[in-house]
Amino acid sequence: MPYPKLRYQCITGSRYKRNGLDCFLCACRRKLIISTPEEAVRQAFITYLTADLGVPSELIEAEVPMSYYEKAQSGRADIVVSDATGNARLLVECKAASIFLSDAAVQQAQRYNAVIKARIIVITNSVVTYAFESTADGELLPLAHLVPYSELIGDDPLPHQLPEPWSYDRLDVSKPIPDAVIAHSIQQGYIGEDTSPALYPLIFNLMDWMFDADDRVEPQSLDHISLVEDCGIRSAEFGNAGGGTIGMDYRYFLISDSKLDNQIVSLTIAGIAKTVDDPHWKNRTAGTILAVAIDDFQRSHMSLELRLDKYVSLEANKAIIWHDGTLTVGKLGSVRRQLLLDYIFERAPHLSDDHGALVLGELDLTQEIRSQQAALLTFLDNLLLYAVLRDEFRDILRSSLR
């Protein structure tokens, strides 16, 4: 469920130099602090607290060890505002402006506050800010805005704002996609600006299904994967082998594989930024990917980034989605494709066609994609199976090098 977003004036204040390094003069720590992207956000919020909310600087603490509140606790709270008696009233979790604020960031703040027990929790990266009142049982009630310090230290009711229920309006597949919708999707990072318009009918149809939380897939055993639960939509961020991250809204599923292992698998559509002579990404067009991520305890990661610009074949009103077995394994780099193709063929021969490609599904572009459709269920079954097998193969390669 989307959280209401707050806005505040982001002013980081003066910067200084020490030993050639950019620094901030922190109002609450009263010393020079080396400038980092996260520290810039921290300083901007401290300035907001003192200048706009009237919080006395001596009642603000930054980077407070959690062990201060409970022995043996790890981690540091970015900002804590207390009252004159030393009771925590406001906890702020800061992320760099480039960091996507996922549900995990909110959960991290909740874990910290289970120890600190502040009344208000704020999560911010300066671009997006969420604020909540934390009840005695840990429930988070979204706030419409933050209150001045005089109200913050009191017990009067706070201005709550009900979270907006997730809603998504589907497009009419029989009509051209409005230019404004296309421009908005590119601006929001769902479509790469270099993606061919010929792929738009498939991409928007997939997104319409993916983000229509009311169109749930019923629990069922597909041919190769069992869908235990369609869990709906969540905000999450996953890293890839290239060192990048994709923070987006994801449709996620609890599945059971052939080994009866349960896994969470997440899907999204995302645009890729264009790069020219980049030292890391080299030259890359601004395409669009279908991303499949897997939660593996502490090693949640991207299992597949399927470039729709490359791996979709359009035939009349049909889109065939396939892949060639390209795989990167962390520091091992690119893996010889035939090794993965042989592994997939042995375990899922139905995915391979006569030309050695892995065909994941065929979707009719004249029909609105719906969860009960046989074509969608076949595609979902194949896509999830392929992601799981790719992960199995990665683990085998890593184990062989130990």
mmCIF file of C-alpha atoms in Angstrom:
data_model
loop_
_atom_site.group_PDB
_atom_site.id
_atom_site.type_symbol
_atom_site.label_atom_id
_atom_site.label_comp_id
_atom_site.label_asym_id
_atom_site.label_seq_id
_atom_site.Cartn_x
_atom_site.Cartn_y
_atom_site.Cartn_z
ATOM 1 C CA MET A 1 0.000 0.000 0.000
ATOM 2 C CA PRO A 2 1.570 3.365 -0.994
ATOM 3 C CA TYR A 3 2.723 5.633 1.826
ATOM 4 C CA PRO A 4 1.768 9.332 1.737
ATOM 5 C CA LYS A 5 4.796 11.419 0.759
ATOM 6 C CA LEU A 6 5.848 14.527 2.654
ATOM 7 C CA ARG A 7 7.869 17.455 1.365
ATOM 8 C CA TYR A 8 10.369 19.664 3.141
ATOM 9 C CA GLN A 9 12.851 22.279 2.007
ATOM 10 C CA CYS A 10 16.156 20.498 1.466
ATOM 11 C CA ILE A 11 18.970 22.858 2.540
ATOM 12 C CA THR A 12 22.317 21.340 3.484
ATOM 13 C CA GLY A 13 24.028 24.511 4.670
ATOM 14 C CA SER A 14 27.642 25.605 4.259
ATOM 15 C CA ARG A 15 30.478 23.268 3.370
ATOM 16 C CA TYR A 16 34.017 23.487 4.672
ATOM 17 C CA LYS A 17 37.387 21.955 3.866
ATOM 18 C CA ARG A 18 39.598 19.832 6.092
ATOM 19 C CA ASN A 19 42.620 17.968 4.741
ATOM 20 C CA GLY A 20 41.271 18.562 1.247
ATOM 21 C CA LEU A 21 37.907 16.938 2.045
ATOM 22 C CA ASP A 22 34.472 18.570 1.826
ATOM 23 C CA CYS A 23 32.853 18.765 5.271
ATOM 24 C CA PHE A 24 29.702 19.930 7.013
ATOM 25 C CA LEU A 25 29.682 21.703 10.348
ATOM 26 C CA CYS A 26 27.106 19.582 12.150
ATOM 27 C CA ALA A 27 24.856 21.678 14.394
ATOM 28 C CA CYS A 28 24.173 18.847 16.841
ATOM 29 C CA ARG A 29 27.568 17.089 16.890
ATOM 30 C CA ARG A 30 29.343 20.466 16.832
ATOM 31 C CA LYS A 31 32.221 19.264 14.693
ATOM 32 C CA LEU A 32 33.212 18.920 11.057
ATOM 33 C CA ILE A 33 31.732 15.836 9.410
ATOM 34 C CA ILE A 34 33.044 14.531 6.079
ATOM 35 C CA SER A 35 30.541 15.050 3.277
ATOM 36 C CA THR A 36 28.936 11.910 1.843
ATOM 37 C CA PRO A 37 25.651 11.534 -0.079
ATOM 38 C CA GLU A 38 23.950 10.175 3.051
ATOM 39 C CA GLU A 39 25.464 12.872 5.281
ATOM 40 C CA ALA A 40 24.083 15.534 2.929
ATOM 41 C CA VAL A 41 20.591 14.146 3.526
ATOM 42 C CA ARG A 42 21.228 13.967 7.267
ATOM 43 C CA GLN A 43 22.402 17.573 7.408
ATOM 44 C CA ALA A 44 19.476 18.782 5.299
ATOM 45 C CA PHE A 45 17.013 17.190 7.694
ATOM 46 C CA ILE A 46 18.807 18.537 10.766
ATOM 47 C CA THR A 47 18.544 22.007 9.225
ATOM 48 C CA TYR A 48 14.837 21.426 8.600
ATOM 49 C CA LEU A 49 14.319 20.315 12.206
ATOM 50 C CA THR A 50 15.960 23.405 13.674
ATOM 51 C CA ALA A 51 14.889 26.057 11.147
ATOM 52 C CA ASP A 52 11.345 24.907 10.333
ATOM 53 C CA LEU A 53 10.179 22.813 13.281
ATOM 54 C CA GLY A 54 11.948 24.746 16.007
ATOM 55 C CA VAL A 55 13.817 21.804 17.480
ATOM 56 C CA PRO A 56 16.641 22.934 19.813
ATOM 57 C CA SER A 57 19.916 21.706 18.328
ATOM 58 C CA GLU A 58 21.067 20.412 21.730
ATOM 59 C CA LEU A 59 18.154 17.950 21.709
ATOM 60 C CA ILE A 60 19.163 16.451 18.346
ATOM 61 C CA GLU A 61 21.629 13.566 18.197
ATOM 62 C CA ALA A 62 23.103 12.135 15.003
ATOM 63 C CA GLU A 63 24.468 8.651 14.313
ATOM 64 C CA VAL A 64 23.436 7.384 17.719
ATOM 65 C CA PRO A 65 24.689 3.841 18.518
ATOM 66 C CA MET A 66 21.771 1.499 19.161
ATOM 67 C CA SER A 67 23.747 0.085 22.072
ATOM 68 C CA TYR A 68 23.090 3.416 23.828
ATOM 69 C CA TYR A 69 19.468 2.328 24.191
ATOM 70 C CA GLU A 70 19.961 -1.404 24.625
ATOM 71 C CA LYS A 71 23.212 -3.214 25.326
ATOM 72 C CA ALA A 72 24.635 -5.391 22.517
ATOM 73 C CA GLN A 73 22.344 -3.842 19.895
ATOM 74 C CA SER A 74 24.113 -3.141 16.573
ATOM 75 C CA GLY A 75 23.600 -0.290 14.122
ATOM 76 C CA ARG A 76 23.266 3.467 14.402
ATOM 77 C CA ALA A 77 20.195 5.669 14.319
ATOM 78 C CA ASP A 78 20.727 8.549 11.869
ATOM 79 C CA ILE A 79 18.874 11.219 13.856
ATOM 80 C CA VAL A 80 17.095 11.096 17.215
ATOM 81 C CA VAL A 81 15.169 14.058 18.673
ATOM 82 C CA SER A 82 14.486 13.898 22.422
ATOM 83 C CA ASP A 83 12.529 15.996 24.871
ATOM 84 C CA ALA A 84 14.114 17.835 27.799
ATOM 85 C CA THR A 85 13.905 14.705 29.981
ATOM 86 C CA GLY A 86 15.824 12.576 27.468
ATOM 87 C CA ASN A 87 12.883 10.584 26.062
ATOM 88 C CA ALA A 88 13.148 9.945 22.314
ATOM 89 C CA ARG A 89 10.304 11.603 20.388
ATOM 90 C CA LEU A 90 11.432 11.416 16.760
ATOM 91 C CA LEU A 91 13.578 8.876 14.902
ATOM 92 C CA VAL A 92 14.850 9.659 11.390
ATOM 93 C CA GLU A 93 16.329 7.084 9.017
ATOM 94 C CA CYS A 94 18.317 8.788 6.225
ATOM 95 C CA LYS A 95 19.327 7.328 2.890
ATOM 96 C CA ALA A 96 21.354 8.919 0.109
ATOM 97 C CA ALA A 97 19.284 10.688 -2.543
ATOM 98 C CA SER A 98 20.183 7.950 -5.051
ATOM 99 C CA ILE A 99 18.782 5.196 -2.798
ATOM 100 C CA PHE A 100 15.252 4.021 -3.486
ATOM 101 C CA LEU A 101 13.065 4.038 -0.369
ATOM 102 C CA SER A 102 11.737 0.494 -0.374
ATOM 103 C CA ASP A 103 9.573 -1.278 2.180
ATOM 104 C CA ALA A 104 12.852 -2.596 3.622
ATOM 105 C CA ALA A 105 13.873 0.958 4.644
ATOM 106 C CA VAL A 106 10.606 1.361 6.539
ATOM 107 C CA GLN A 107 11.104 -2.022 8.203
ATOM 108 C CA GLN A 108 14.665 -1.055 9.232
ATOM 109 C CA ALA A 109 13.328 2.064 10.930
ATOM 110 C CA GLN A 110 10.686 -0.056 12.669
ATOM 111 C CA ARG A 111 13.370 -2.407 14.010
ATOM 112 C CA TYR A 112 15.374 0.504 15.361
ATOM 113 C CA ASN A 113 12.303 2.049 16.909
ATOM 114 C CA ALA A 114 11.408 -1.163 18.677
ATOM 115 C CA VAL A 115 14.458 -0.297 20.794
ATOM 116 C CA ILE A 116 14.353 3.533 20.754
ATOM 117 C CA LYS A 117 10.552 3.826 21.194
ATOM 118 C CA ALA A 118 10.102 7.254 19.608
ATOM 119 C CA ARG A 119 6.583 8.447 18.891
ATOM 120 C CA ILE A 120 7.345 9.497 15.310
ATOM 121 C CA ILE A 121 9.401 7.708 12.630
ATOM 122 C CA VAL A 122 10.663 9.477 9.492
ATOM 123 C CA ILE A 123 12.332 7.847 6.479
ATOM 124 C CA THR A 124 13.878 10.221 3.945
ATOM 125 C CA ASN A 125 16.305 10.484 1.055
ATOM 126 C CA SER A 126 15.520 14.212 0.558
ATOM 127 C CA VAL A 127 13.651 13.385 -2.653
ATOM 128 C CA VAL A 128 10.971 11.294 -0.932
ATOM 129 C CA THR A 129 10.016 11.484 2.746
ATOM 130 C CA TYR A 130 7.627 9.311 4.752
ATOM 131 C CA ALA A 131 6.524 10.021 8.319
ATOM 132 C CA PHE A 132 4.557 7.842 10.731
ATOM 133 C CA GLU A 133 3.291 7.819 14.273
ATOM 134 C CA SER A 134 4.369 4.557 15.907
ATOM 135 C CA THR A 135 1.738 3.128 18.234
ATOM 136 C CA ALA A 136 2.472 1.122 21.382
ATOM 137 C CA ASP A 137 2.045 -2.143 19.471
ATOM 138 C CA GLY A 138 4.343 -1.027 16.625
ATOM 139 C CA GLU A 139 1.657 -0.117 14.087
ATOM 140 C CA LEU A 140 2.642 2.732 11.754
ATOM 141 C CA LEU A 141 0.055 5.460 11.160
ATOM 142 C CA PRO A 142 1.026 7.737 8.227
ATOM 143 C CA LEU A 143 1.231 11.443 9.044
ATOM 144 C CA ALA A 144 -0.089 14.244 6.851
ATOM 145 C CA HIS A 145 2.801 16.470 7.944
ATOM 146 C CA LEU A 146 5.350 16.888 10.706
ATOM 147 C CA VAL A 147 4.475 19.113 13.628
ATOM 148 C CA PRO A 148 6.555 21.799 15.382
ATOM 149 C CA TYR A 149 8.683 20.749 18.327
ATOM 150 C CA SER A 150 6.212 22.212 20.828
ATOM 151 C CA GLU A 151 3.602 19.736 19.547
ATOM 152 C CA LEU A 152 6.107 16.952 18.995
ATOM 153 C CA ILE A 153 6.893 16.713 22.714
ATOM 154 C CA GLY A 154 3.211 16.806 23.693
ATOM 155 C CA ASP A 155 0.563 14.112 23.677
ATOM 156 C CA ASP A 156 -2.081 15.796 21.561
ATOM 157 C CA PRO A 157 -3.393 13.821 18.551
ATOM 158 C CA LEU A 158 -1.196 14.042 15.463
ATOM 159 C CA PRO A 159 -2.423 14.814 11.903
ATOM 160 C CA HIS A 160 -2.842 11.398 10.323
ATOM 161 C CA GLN A 161 -3.304 10.773 6.632
ATOM 162 C CA LEU A 162 -4.856 7.554 5.419
ATOM 163 C CA PRO A 163 -2.658 5.722 2.898
ATOM 164 C CA GLU A 164 -4.144 5.636 -0.529
ATOM 165 C CA PRO A 165 -5.237 2.147 -1.576
ATOM 166 C CA TRP A 166 -3.221 0.766 -4.448
ATOM 167 C CA SER A 167 -5.042 1.425 -7.691
ATOM 168 C CA TYR A 168 -4.073 0.981 -11.309
ATOM 169 C CA ASP A 169 -6.122 1.959 -14.346
ATOM 170 C CA ARG A 170 -5.644 -0.353 -17.286
ATOM 171 C CA LEU A 171 -5.382 0.908 -20.830
ATOM 172 C CA ASP A 172 -7.760 -0.110 -23.585
ATOM 173 C CA VAL A 173 -5.720 -2.510 -25.756
ATOM 174 C CA SER A 174 -7.912 -1.668 -28.762
ATOM 175 C CA LYS A 175 -6.816 1.981 -28.724
ATOM 176 C CA PRO A 176 -3.462 3.717 -29.292
ATOM 177 C CA ILE A 177 -1.482 4.374 -26.120
ATOM 178 C CA PRO A 178 -1.758 8.082 -25.217
ATOM 179 C CA ASP A 179 1.447 10.081 -25.656
ATOM 180 C CA ALA A 180 1.107 11.447 -22.117
ATOM 181 C CA VAL A 181 1.065 7.899 -20.698
ATOM 182 C CA ILE A 182 4.174 6.974 -22.678
ATOM 183 C CA ALA A 183 6.020 10.128 -21.590
ATOM 184 C CA HIS A 184 5.076 9.563 -17.948
ATOM 185 C CA SER A 185 6.257 5.920 -18.047
ATOM 186 C CA ILE A 186 9.605 6.961 -19.523
ATOM 187 C CA GLN A 187 9.979 9.736 -16.934
ATOM 188 C CA GLN A 188 9.142 7.312 -14.097
ATOM 189 C CA GLY A 189 11.728 4.805 -15.314
ATOM 190 C CA TYR A 190 9.432 2.036 -16.485
ATOM 191 C CA ILE A 191 10.394 2.323 -20.151
ATOM 192 C CA GLY A 192 13.731 3.157 -21.748
ATOM 193 C CA GLU A 193 13.601 6.118 -24.107
ATOM 194 C CA ASP A 194 15.279 4.097 -26.896
ATOM 195 C CA THR A 195 12.762 1.235 -26.769
ATOM 196 C CA SER A 196 10.921 0.774 -30.043
ATOM 197 C CA PRO A 197 7.280 1.928 -30.001
ATOM 198 C CA ALA A 198 6.457 -1.402 -31.663
ATOM 199 C CA LEU A 199 7.016 -3.004 -28.241
ATOM 200 C CA TYR A 200 4.725 -0.605 -26.365
ATOM 201 C CA PRO A 201 1.569 -2.745 -26.752
ATOM 202 C CA LEU A 202 3.336 -5.685 -25.068
ATOM 203 C CA ILE A 203 5.061 -3.596 -22.401
ATOM 204 C CA PHE A 204 1.968 -1.677 -21.328
ATOM 205 C CA ASN A 205 -0.187 -4.812 -21.430
ATOM 206 C CA LEU A 206 2.310 -6.589 -19.180
ATOM 207 C CA MET A 207 2.514 -3.612 -16.824
ATOM 208 C CA ASP A 208 -1.272 -3.391 -16.697
ATOM 209 C CA TRP A 209 -1.429 -6.998 -15.495
ATOM 210 C CA MET A 210 1.603 -6.711 -13.257
ATOM 211 C CA PHE A 211 0.356 -3.676 -11.313
ATOM 212 C CA ASP A 212 -3.316 -4.578 -11.187
ATOM 213 C CA ALA A 213 -3.277 -5.892 -7.632
ATOM 214 C CA ASP A 214 -6.967 -6.828 -7.847
ATOM 215 C CA ASP A 215 -6.299 -9.325 -10.643
ATOM 216 C CA ARG A 216 -4.725 -12.018 -8.481
ATOM 217 C CA VAL A 217 -3.410 -15.366 -9.660
ATOM 218 C CA GLU A 218 -5.206 -18.082 -7.737
ATOM 219 C CA PRO A 219 -3.026 -20.565 -5.786
ATOM 220 C CA GLN A 220 -2.439 -23.511 -8.093
ATOM 221 C CA SER A 221 0.070 -26.055 -9.303
ATOM 222 C CA LEU A 222 1.281 -25.114 -12.751
ATOM 223 C CA ASP A 223 3.155 -27.574 -14.930
ATOM 224 C CA HIS A 224 6.523 -26.893 -13.255
ATOM 225 C CA ILE A 225 6.053 -24.358 -10.449
ATOM 226 C CA SER A 226 3.430 -24.232 -7.703
ATOM 227 C CA LEU A 227 2.029 -20.786 -6.992
ATOM 228 C CA VAL A 228 1.383 -20.739 -3.258
ATOM 229 C CA GLU A 229 0.262 -17.118 -3.112
ATOM 230 C CA ASP A 230 0.055 -14.030 -5.293
ATOM 231 C CA CYS A 231 1.248 -11.530 -2.669
ATOM 232 C CA GLY A 232 0.385 -8.361 -4.604
ATOM 233 C CA ILE A 233 2.545 -5.242 -5.014
ATOM 234 C CA ARG A 234 5.521 -4.086 -2.950
ATOM 235 C CA SER A 235 8.277 -1.493 -3.214
ATOM 236 C CA ALA A 236 11.678 -3.186 -3.258
ATOM 237 C CA GLU A 237 15.236 -2.818 -4.504
ATOM 238 C CA PHE A 238 17.428 -5.600 -5.878
ATOM 239 C CA GLY A 239 21.078 -5.599 -6.904
ATOM 240 C CA ASN A 240 22.488 -7.212 -10.027
ATOM 241 C CA ALA A 241 25.796 -8.780 -10.970
ATOM 242 C CA GLY A 242 26.973 -5.516 -12.539
ATOM 243 C CA GLY A 243 26.783 -3.679 -9.231
ATOM 244 C CA GLY A 244 23.641 -1.718 -10.090
ATOM 245 C CA THR A 245 20.280 -1.770 -8.347
ATOM 246 C CA ILE A 246 16.685 -1.601 -9.510
ATOM 247 C CA GLY A 247 14.322 0.005 -7.031
ATOM 248 C CA MET A 248 10.733 -0.189 -8.266
ATOM 249 C CA ASP A 249 7.282 -1.480 -7.484
ATOM 250 C CA TYR A 250 7.228 -5.261 -7.942
ATOM 251 C CA ARG A 251 4.503 -7.894 -8.273
ATOM 252 C CA TYR A 252 5.650 -10.741 -6.074
ATOM 253 C CA PHE A 253 4.752 -14.388 -5.609
ATOM 254 C CA LEU A 254 5.369 -17.079 -3.021
ATOM 255 C CA ILE A 255 6.185 -20.234 -4.986
ATOM 256 C CA SER A 256 7.214 -23.824 -4.399
ATOM 257 C CA ASP A 257 9.759 -25.382 -6.751
ATOM 258 C CA SER A 258 10.439 -29.008 -7.722
ATOM 259 C CA LYS A 259 12.444 -29.521 -4.515
ATOM 260 C CA LEU A 260 9.441 -28.245 -2.519
ATOM 261 C CA ASP A 261 11.499 -25.218 -1.503
ATOM 262 C CA ASN A 262 9.538 -22.013 -1.021
ATOM 263 C CA GLN A 263 10.841 -18.802 -2.541
ATOM 264 C CA ILE A 264 9.662 -15.247 -3.083
ATOM 265 C CA VAL A 265 9.980 -14.187 -6.719
ATOM 266 C CA SER A 266 9.326 -10.588 -7.795
ATOM 267 C CA LEU A 267 8.599 -9.162 -11.249
ATOM 268 C CA THR A 268 8.755 -5.658 -12.660
ATOM 269 C CA ILE A 269 9.249 -3.707 -15.870
ATOM 270 C CA ALA A 270 12.080 -1.167 -15.772
ATOM 271 C CA GLY A 271 13.838 1.209 -18.129
ATOM 272 C CA ILE A 272 17.627 1.143 -18.453
ATOM 273 C CA ALA A 273 19.520 4.429 -18.647
ATOM 274 C CA LYS A 274 21.533 5.238 -21.753
ATOM 275 C CA THR A 275 25.317 5.347 -21.288
ATOM 276 C CA VAL A 276 28.086 6.510 -23.614
ATOM 277 C CA ASP A 277 31.725 5.561 -22.960
ATOM 278 C CA ASP A 278 30.881 4.857 -19.334
ATOM 279 C CA PRO A 279 33.856 3.258 -17.530
ATOM 280 C CA HIS A 280 31.604 0.566 -16.058
ATOM 281 C CA TRP A 281 28.539 0.228 -18.310
ATOM 282 C CA LYS A 282 30.357 1.120 -21.579
ATOM 283 C CA ASN A 283 27.921 2.062 -24.383
ATOM 284 C CA ARG A 284 24.341 1.094 -23.731
ATOM 285 C CA THR A 285 21.010 2.084 -25.239
ATOM 286 C CA ALA A 286 18.126 3.116 -23.007
ATOM 287 C CA GLY A 287 16.122 -0.093 -23.359
ATOM 288 C CA THR A 288 13.466 -1.797 -21.259
ATOM 289 C CA ILE A 289 13.813 -4.974 -19.212
ATOM 290 C CA LEU A 290 11.549 -7.535 -17.645
ATOM 291 C CA ALA A 291 13.234 -8.080 -14.275
ATOM 292 C CA VAL A 292 12.866 -11.202 -12.145
ATOM 293 C CA ALA A 293 14.282 -11.065 -8.609
ATOM 294 C CA ILE A 294 14.580 -13.745 -5.938
ATOM 295 C CA ASP A 295 14.623 -13.330 -2.166
ATOM 296 C CA ASP A 296 17.243 -15.700 -0.792
ATOM 297 C CA PHE A 297 17.408 -14.819 2.916
ATOM 298 C CA GLN A 298 20.078 -12.081 3.105
ATOM 299 C CA ARG A 299 21.135 -12.406 -0.554
ATOM 300 C CA SER A 300 18.106 -11.042 -2.369
ATOM 301 C CA HIS A 301 19.163 -10.397 -5.931
ATOM 302 C CA MET A 302 18.200 -10.078 -9.566
ATOM 303 C CA SER A 303 18.030 -13.484 -11.237
ATOM 304 C CA LEU A 304 17.108 -12.331 -14.741
ATOM 305 C CA GLU A 305 17.099 -8.999 -16.570
ATOM 306 C CA LEU A 306 15.484 -9.853 -19.878
ATOM 307 C CA ARG A 307 15.903 -7.039 -22.385
ATOM 308 C CA LEU A 308 12.579 -6.820 -24.138
ATOM 309 C CA ASP A 309 14.189 -4.817 -26.970
ATOM 310 C CA LYS A 310 16.280 -7.883 -27.825
ATOM 311 C CA TYR A 311 14.319 -10.893 -26.646
ATOM 312 C CA VAL A 312 10.844 -10.238 -28.019
ATOM 313 C CA SER A 313 9.813 -11.372 -31.484
ATOM 314 C CA LEU A 314 6.683 -9.744 -32.879
ATOM 315 C CA GLU A 315 4.577 -11.766 -35.294
ATOM 316 C CA ALA A 316 1.297 -10.210 -36.421
ATOM 317 C CA ASN A 317 -0.579 -9.617 -33.135
ATOM 318 C CA LYS A 318 1.562 -12.005 -31.118
ATOM 319 C CA ALA A 319 4.646 -11.406 -28.969
ATOM 320 C CA ILE A 320 7.068 -14.286 -28.393
ATOM 321 C CA ILE A 321 9.299 -13.756 -25.352
ATOM 322 C CA TRP A 322 12.533 -15.748 -25.305
ATOM 323 C CA HIS A 323 16.117 -15.700 -24.032
ATOM 324 C CA ASP A 324 19.514 -16.934 -25.177
ATOM 325 C CA GLY A 325 20.960 -18.094 -21.839
ATOM 326 C CA THR A 326 23.184 -15.073 -21.195
ATOM 327 C CA LEU A 327 24.296 -15.249 -17.566
ATOM 328 C CA THR A 328 26.638 -13.320 -15.284
ATOM 329 C CA VAL A 329 27.779 -14.756 -11.948
ATOM 330 C CA GLY A 330 29.192 -12.096 -9.628
ATOM 331 C CA LYS A 331 32.952 -11.831 -9.749
ATOM 332 C CA LEU A 332 33.104 -14.768 -12.170
ATOM 333 C CA GLY A 333 31.689 -12.502 -14.843
ATOM 334 C CA SER A 334 29.955 -13.811 -17.949
ATOM 335 C CA VAL A 335 29.427 -17.570 -18.147
ATOM 336 C CA ARG A 336 29.669 -19.507 -21.406
ATOM 337 C CA ARG A 337 26.066 -19.600 -22.581
ATOM 338 C CA GLN A 338 26.123 -23.206 -23.727
ATOM 339 C CA LEU A 339 26.814 -24.378 -20.171
ATOM 340 C CA LEU A 340 23.548 -22.871 -18.944
ATOM 341 C CA LEU A 341 21.645 -23.961 -22.049
ATOM 342 C CA ASP A 342 22.750 -27.576 -21.473
ATOM 343 C CA TYR A 343 21.698 -27.326 -17.824
ATOM 344 C CA ILE A 344 18.285 -25.918 -18.758
ATOM 345 C CA PHE A 345 17.754 -28.496 -21.519
ATOM 346 C CA GLU A 346 18.449 -31.335 -19.095
ATOM 347 C CA ARG A 347 15.919 -30.076 -16.536
ATOM 348 C CA ALA A 348 13.377 -28.216 -18.658
ATOM 349 C CA PRO A 349 13.679 -29.404 -22.282
ATOM 350 C CA HIS A 350 10.288 -27.902 -23.107
ATOM 351 C CA LEU A 351 11.864 -24.417 -22.955
ATOM 352 C CA SER A 352 14.305 -25.039 -25.825
ATOM 353 C CA ASP A 353 13.297 -24.584 -29.450
ATOM 354 C CA ASP A 354 14.928 -26.019 -32.577
ATOM 355 C CA HIS A 355 17.341 -23.066 -32.777
ATOM 356 C CA GLY A 356 18.694 -23.331 -29.222
ATOM 357 C CA ALA A 357 16.679 -20.411 -27.860
ATOM 358 C CA LEU A 358 14.684 -20.596 -24.631
ATOM 359 C CA VAL A 359 11.055 -19.735 -25.369
ATOM 360 C CA LEU A 360 9.268 -18.442 -22.282
ATOM 361 C CA GLY A 361 5.853 -17.622 -23.677
ATOM 362 C CA GLU A 362 3.591 -16.218 -26.361
ATOM 363 C CA LEU A 363 1.112 -13.438 -25.601
ATOM 364 C CA ASP A 364 -1.753 -12.151 -27.757
ATOM 365 C CA LEU A 365 -1.448 -8.365 -28.056
ATOM 366 C CA THR A 366 -5.091 -7.931 -29.017
ATOM 367 C CA GLN A 367 -6.276 -9.214 -25.642
ATOM 368 C CA GLU A 368 -5.985 -7.683 -22.205
ATOM 369 C CA ILE A 369 -3.621 -9.873 -20.186
ATOM 370 C CA ARG A 370 -5.481 -11.437 -17.268
ATOM 371 C CA SER A 371 -4.367 -13.781 -14.499
ATOM 372 C CA GLN A 372 -6.739 -16.581 -15.470
ATOM 373 C CA GLN A 373 -5.551 -16.762 -19.092
ATOM 374 C CA ALA A 374 -3.802 -19.974 -20.071
ATOM 375 C CA ALA A 375 -1.143 -18.075 -22.084
ATOM 376 C CA LEU A 376 -0.278 -15.869 -19.099
ATOM 377 C CA LEU A 377 -0.092 -18.840 -16.712
ATOM 378 C CA THR A 378 2.174 -20.738 -19.121
ATOM 379 C CA PHE A 379 4.424 -17.700 -19.473
ATOM 380 C CA LEU A 380 4.517 -17.189 -15.699
ATOM 381 C CA ASP A 381 5.286 -20.877 -15.124
ATOM 382 C CA ASN A 382 8.162 -20.818 -17.625
ATOM 383 C CA LEU A 383 9.534 -17.465 -16.454
ATOM 384 C CA LEU A 384 9.610 -18.445 -12.779
ATOM 385 C CA LEU A 385 11.061 -21.862 -13.587
ATOM 386 C CA TYR A 386 13.797 -20.284 -15.695
ATOM 387 C CA ALA A 387 14.686 -17.832 -12.911
ATOM 388 C CA VAL A 388 14.892 -20.648 -10.349
ATOM 389 C CA LEU A 389 17.060 -22.819 -12.628
ATOM 390 C CA ARG A 390 19.390 -19.894 -13.333
ATOM 391 C CA ASP A 391 19.874 -19.499 -9.586
ATOM 392 C CA GLU A 392 20.513 -23.208 -9.132
ATOM 393 C CA PHE A 393 23.171 -23.055 -11.858
ATOM 394 C CA ARG A 394 24.798 -20.003 -10.231
ATOM 395 C CA ASP A 395 25.026 -21.883 -6.933
ATOM 396 C CA ILE A 396 26.602 -24.881 -8.636
ATOM 397 C CA LEU A 397 29.269 -22.668 -10.238
ATOM 398 C CA ARG A 398 30.022 -20.914 -6.955
ATOM 399 C CA SER A 399 30.271 -24.243 -5.098
ATOM 400 C CA SER A 400 32.695 -25.619 -7.681
ATOM 401 C CA LEU A 401 35.135 -22.813 -6.889
ATOM 402 C CA ARG A 402 35.156 -23.248 -3.111
#
